[in-house]
Each structure stands twice: as C-alpha cells, then as structure tokens.
PDB file of C-alpha atoms in Angstrom:
ATOM      1  CA  MET A   1     108.464  81.681 101.075  1.00 42.00           C
ATOM      2  CA  ASP A   2     108.165  79.903 104.408  1.00 45.00           C
ATOM      3  CA  ASP A   3     111.860  78.981 104.269  1.00 43.00           C
ATOM      4  CA  GLN A   4     112.701  82.636 103.738  1.00 42.00           C
ATOM      5  CA  LYS A   5     110.725  83.714 106.806  1.00 43.00           C
ATOM      6  CA  ILE A   6     112.379  81.057 108.973  1.00 44.00           C
ATOM      7  CA  MET A   7     115.904  81.894 107.826  1.00 48.00           C
ATOM      8  CA  GLY A   8     115.394  85.656 107.930  1.00 64.00           C
ATOM      9  CA  THR A   9     116.825  86.316 104.496  1.00 77.00           C
ATOM     10  CA  GLY A  10     116.024  89.022 101.993  1.00 84.00           C
ATOM     11  CA  LYS A  11     116.686  89.908  98.396  1.00 89.00           C
ATOM     12  CA  VAL A  12     117.228  93.370  96.919  1.00 91.00           C
ATOM     13  CA  GLU A  13     116.994  93.961  93.176  1.00 94.00           C
ATOM     14  CA  LEU A  14     117.600  97.472  91.823  1.00 94.00           C
ATOM     15  CA  ILE A  15     116.842  98.052  88.147  1.00 95.00           C
ATOM     16  CA  SER A  16     118.265 101.228  86.561  1.00 94.00           C
ATOM     17  CA  ARG A  17     117.676 103.177  89.807  1.00 94.00           C
ATOM     18  CA  GLU A  18     114.005 103.353  88.814  1.00 96.00           C
ATOM     19  CA  GLU A  19     112.618 100.102  90.194  1.00 97.00           C
ATOM     20  CA  LEU A  20     113.430  98.389  93.487  1.00 96.00           C
ATOM     21  CA  ARG A  21     112.159  94.889  94.259  1.00 96.00           C
ATOM     22  CA  LEU A  22     112.527  93.476  97.745  1.00 95.00           C
ATOM     23  CA  SER A  23     111.786  90.223  99.498  1.00 94.00           C
ATOM     24  CA  GLY A  24     111.831  89.591 103.235  1.00 94.00           C
ATOM     25  CA  VAL A  25     109.541  92.545 103.968  1.00 95.00           C
ATOM     26  CA  LYS A  26     107.623  92.307 107.246  1.00 94.00           C
ATOM     27  CA  ASP A  27     105.859  95.699 107.420  1.00 94.00           C
ATOM     28  CA  VAL A  28     105.811  99.207 105.940  1.00 95.00           C
ATOM     29  CA  HIS A  29     106.158 101.828 108.684  1.00 94.00           C
ATOM     30  CA  SER A  30     105.713 104.949 106.552  1.00 94.00           C
ATOM     31  CA  PHE A  31     105.978 106.182 102.994  1.00 95.00           C
ATOM     32  CA  ASN A  32     105.713 109.304 100.888  1.00 96.00           C
ATOM     33  CA  GLU A  33     107.140 110.423  97.550  1.00 96.00           C
ATOM     34  CA  GLU A  34     110.636 110.912  99.015  1.00 97.00           C
ATOM     35  CA  THR A  35     111.023 108.194 101.673  1.00 97.00           C
ATOM     36  CA  VAL A  36     109.831 104.660 102.348  1.00 96.00           C
ATOM     37  CA  ILE A  37     110.598 103.146 105.771  1.00 95.00           C
ATOM     38  CA  LEU A  38     109.974  99.445 106.141  1.00 94.00           C
ATOM     39  CA  GLU A  39     110.786  96.550 108.402  1.00 93.00           C
ATOM     40  CA  THR A  40     112.542  93.553 106.882  1.00 92.00           C
ATOM     41  CA  HIS A  41     113.943  90.321 108.252  1.00 88.00           C
ATOM     42  CA  LEU A  42     117.368  92.003 108.171  1.00 87.00           C
ATOM     43  CA  GLY A  43     116.353  95.197 110.019  1.00 89.00           C
ATOM     44  CA  LEU A  44     114.799  98.535 109.141  1.00 93.00           C
ATOM     45  CA  LEU A  45     115.296  99.710 105.567  1.00 94.00           C
ATOM     46  CA  THR A  46     114.989 103.337 104.523  1.00 96.00           C
ATOM     47  CA  ILE A  47     114.583 104.022 100.813  1.00 96.00           C
ATOM     48  CA  GLY A  48     115.211 107.577  99.640  1.00 97.00           C
ATOM     49  CA  GLY A  49     114.442 109.150  96.306  1.00 97.00           C
ATOM     50  CA  GLN A  50     112.014 111.194  94.266  1.00 97.00           C
ATOM     51  CA  ASP A  51     108.509 110.429  93.033  1.00 97.00           C
ATOM     52  CA  LEU A  52     108.504 107.088  94.898  1.00 97.00           C
ATOM     53  CA  HIS A  53     105.425 104.899  94.586  1.00 96.00           C
ATOM     54  CA  ILE A  54     104.718 101.482  96.068  1.00 96.00           C
ATOM     55  CA  VAL A  55     103.369  99.499  93.124  1.00 96.00           C
ATOM     56  CA  LYS A  56     103.314  96.084  94.785  1.00 96.00           C
ATOM     57  CA  LEU A  57     103.003  95.080  98.428  1.00 96.00           C
ATOM     58  CA  ASN A  58     102.465  91.508  99.562  1.00 96.00           C
ATOM     59  CA  LEU A  59     103.197  91.158 103.272  1.00 93.00           C
ATOM     60  CA  GLU A  60     102.169  87.496 103.328  1.00 93.00           C
ATOM     61  CA  GLY A  61     104.820  86.764 100.716  1.00 94.00           C
ATOM     62  CA  GLY A  62     107.191  89.416 102.037  1.00 94.00           C
ATOM     63  CA  GLU A  63     107.413  91.234  98.692  1.00 96.00           C
ATOM     64  CA  LEU A  64     107.553  94.940  97.893  1.00 96.00           C
ATOM     65  CA  GLU A  65     108.136  96.834  94.665  1.00 97.00           C
ATOM     66  CA  VAL A  66     108.887 100.560  94.577  1.00 97.00           C
ATOM     67  CA  LYS A  67     109.129 102.695  91.447  1.00 97.00           C
ATOM     68  CA  GLY A  68     110.537 106.195  91.092  1.00 97.00           C
ATOM     69  CA  ILE A  69     114.012 107.684  91.154  1.00 97.00           C
ATOM     70  CA  ILE A  70     115.875 105.724  93.841  1.00 96.00           C
ATOM     71  CA  ASP A  71     118.718 107.716  95.414  1.00 96.00           C
ATOM     72  CA  SER A  72     119.531 105.486  98.380  1.00 95.00           C
ATOM     73  CA  PHE A  73     118.566 102.532 100.485  1.00 90.00           C
ATOM     74  CA  VAL A  74     120.055 102.036 103.923  1.00 93.00           C
ATOM     75  CA  TYR A  75     119.630  99.207 106.410  1.00 90.00           C
ATOM     76  CA  SER A  76     119.553 100.058 110.118  1.00 87.00           C
ATOM     77  CA  ASP A  77     119.594  97.775 113.104  1.00 75.00           C
ATOM     78  CA  GLU A  78     116.179  98.039 114.779  1.00 60.00           C
ATOM     79  CA  SER A  79     117.663  97.993 118.268  1.00 52.00           C
ATOM     80  CA  SER A  80     119.743 101.104 117.534  1.00 52.00           C
ATOM     81  CA  LEU A  81     116.663 103.051 116.387  1.00 52.00           C
ATOM     82  CA  PHE A  82     114.309 102.087 119.205  1.00 52.00           C
ATOM     83  CA  LYS A  83     115.082 102.913 122.791  1.00 50.00           C
ATOM     84  CA  LYS A  84     112.615 102.382 125.547  1.00 48.00           C
ATOM     85  CA  GLY A  85     109.953 105.059 125.350  1.00 51.00           C
ATOM     86  CA  GLU A  86     111.126 106.504 122.030  1.00 54.00           C
ATOM     87  CA  GLY A  87     109.512 106.142 118.629  1.00 56.00           C
ATOM     88  CA  ILE A  88     111.194 105.886 115.273  1.00 55.00           C
ATOM     89  CA  PHE A  89     110.541 109.495 114.307  1.00 56.00           C
ATOM     90  CA  SER A  90     112.018 110.963 117.476  1.00 57.00           C
ATOM     91  CA  ARG A  91     115.214 109.011 116.733  1.00 55.00           C
ATOM     92  CA  LEU A  92     115.347 109.833 113.010  1.00 59.00           C
ATOM     93  CA  PHE A  93     114.761 113.557 113.380  1.00 60.00           C
ATOM     94  CA  LYS A  94     117.068 114.390 116.304  1.00 54.00           C
TER      95      LYS A  94
END
C-alpha cells in the first residue's frame, strides 16, 4: 500500500451496481443514504445512489467499500471545488 500512496493511484471496482470497492481513499468528507463524498489520491469522488452504506473503511490502507444501489460516481478536481474562503457545500449547492 505504501507504493500506492506514493504514486497516487486508485482502483475502482463496481459489482452489479450494488457494491463499490475503492482503493486510494484518503478521507470521507460526508455520507448519507444517497451520497458519499470522499477524498482520493485522484481528487474528490462523489458517489450517488440509494440506500448507500459504508461497510468497510480503512484509511490507513486507503480502502473503502460501499453497498447499496449505485447510480453514479464522479471524480472532481479538488482545486475546482475549493476557492479561498469557500467550503465544499457552498460550491456544490450553488
């Protein structure tokens, strides 16, 4: 896992739109049953769906597993979401 952190890589595995496994996760910013927003080595990732549950989170290993009905997952460049003096929610809900 140390090589992964140095290189800044990540892996996304989607199984039948009901299970999403990720590597390269740095932090989880927020989550509820419809949205999970997390920081990865490749930028911010927003996962959308229904009845979403985080069933595994290992920040030391950079691993996350989400179960539910996955409708979307979108990467965003962190610099485009954060401007000086603005938080993530003020940018997302404009």
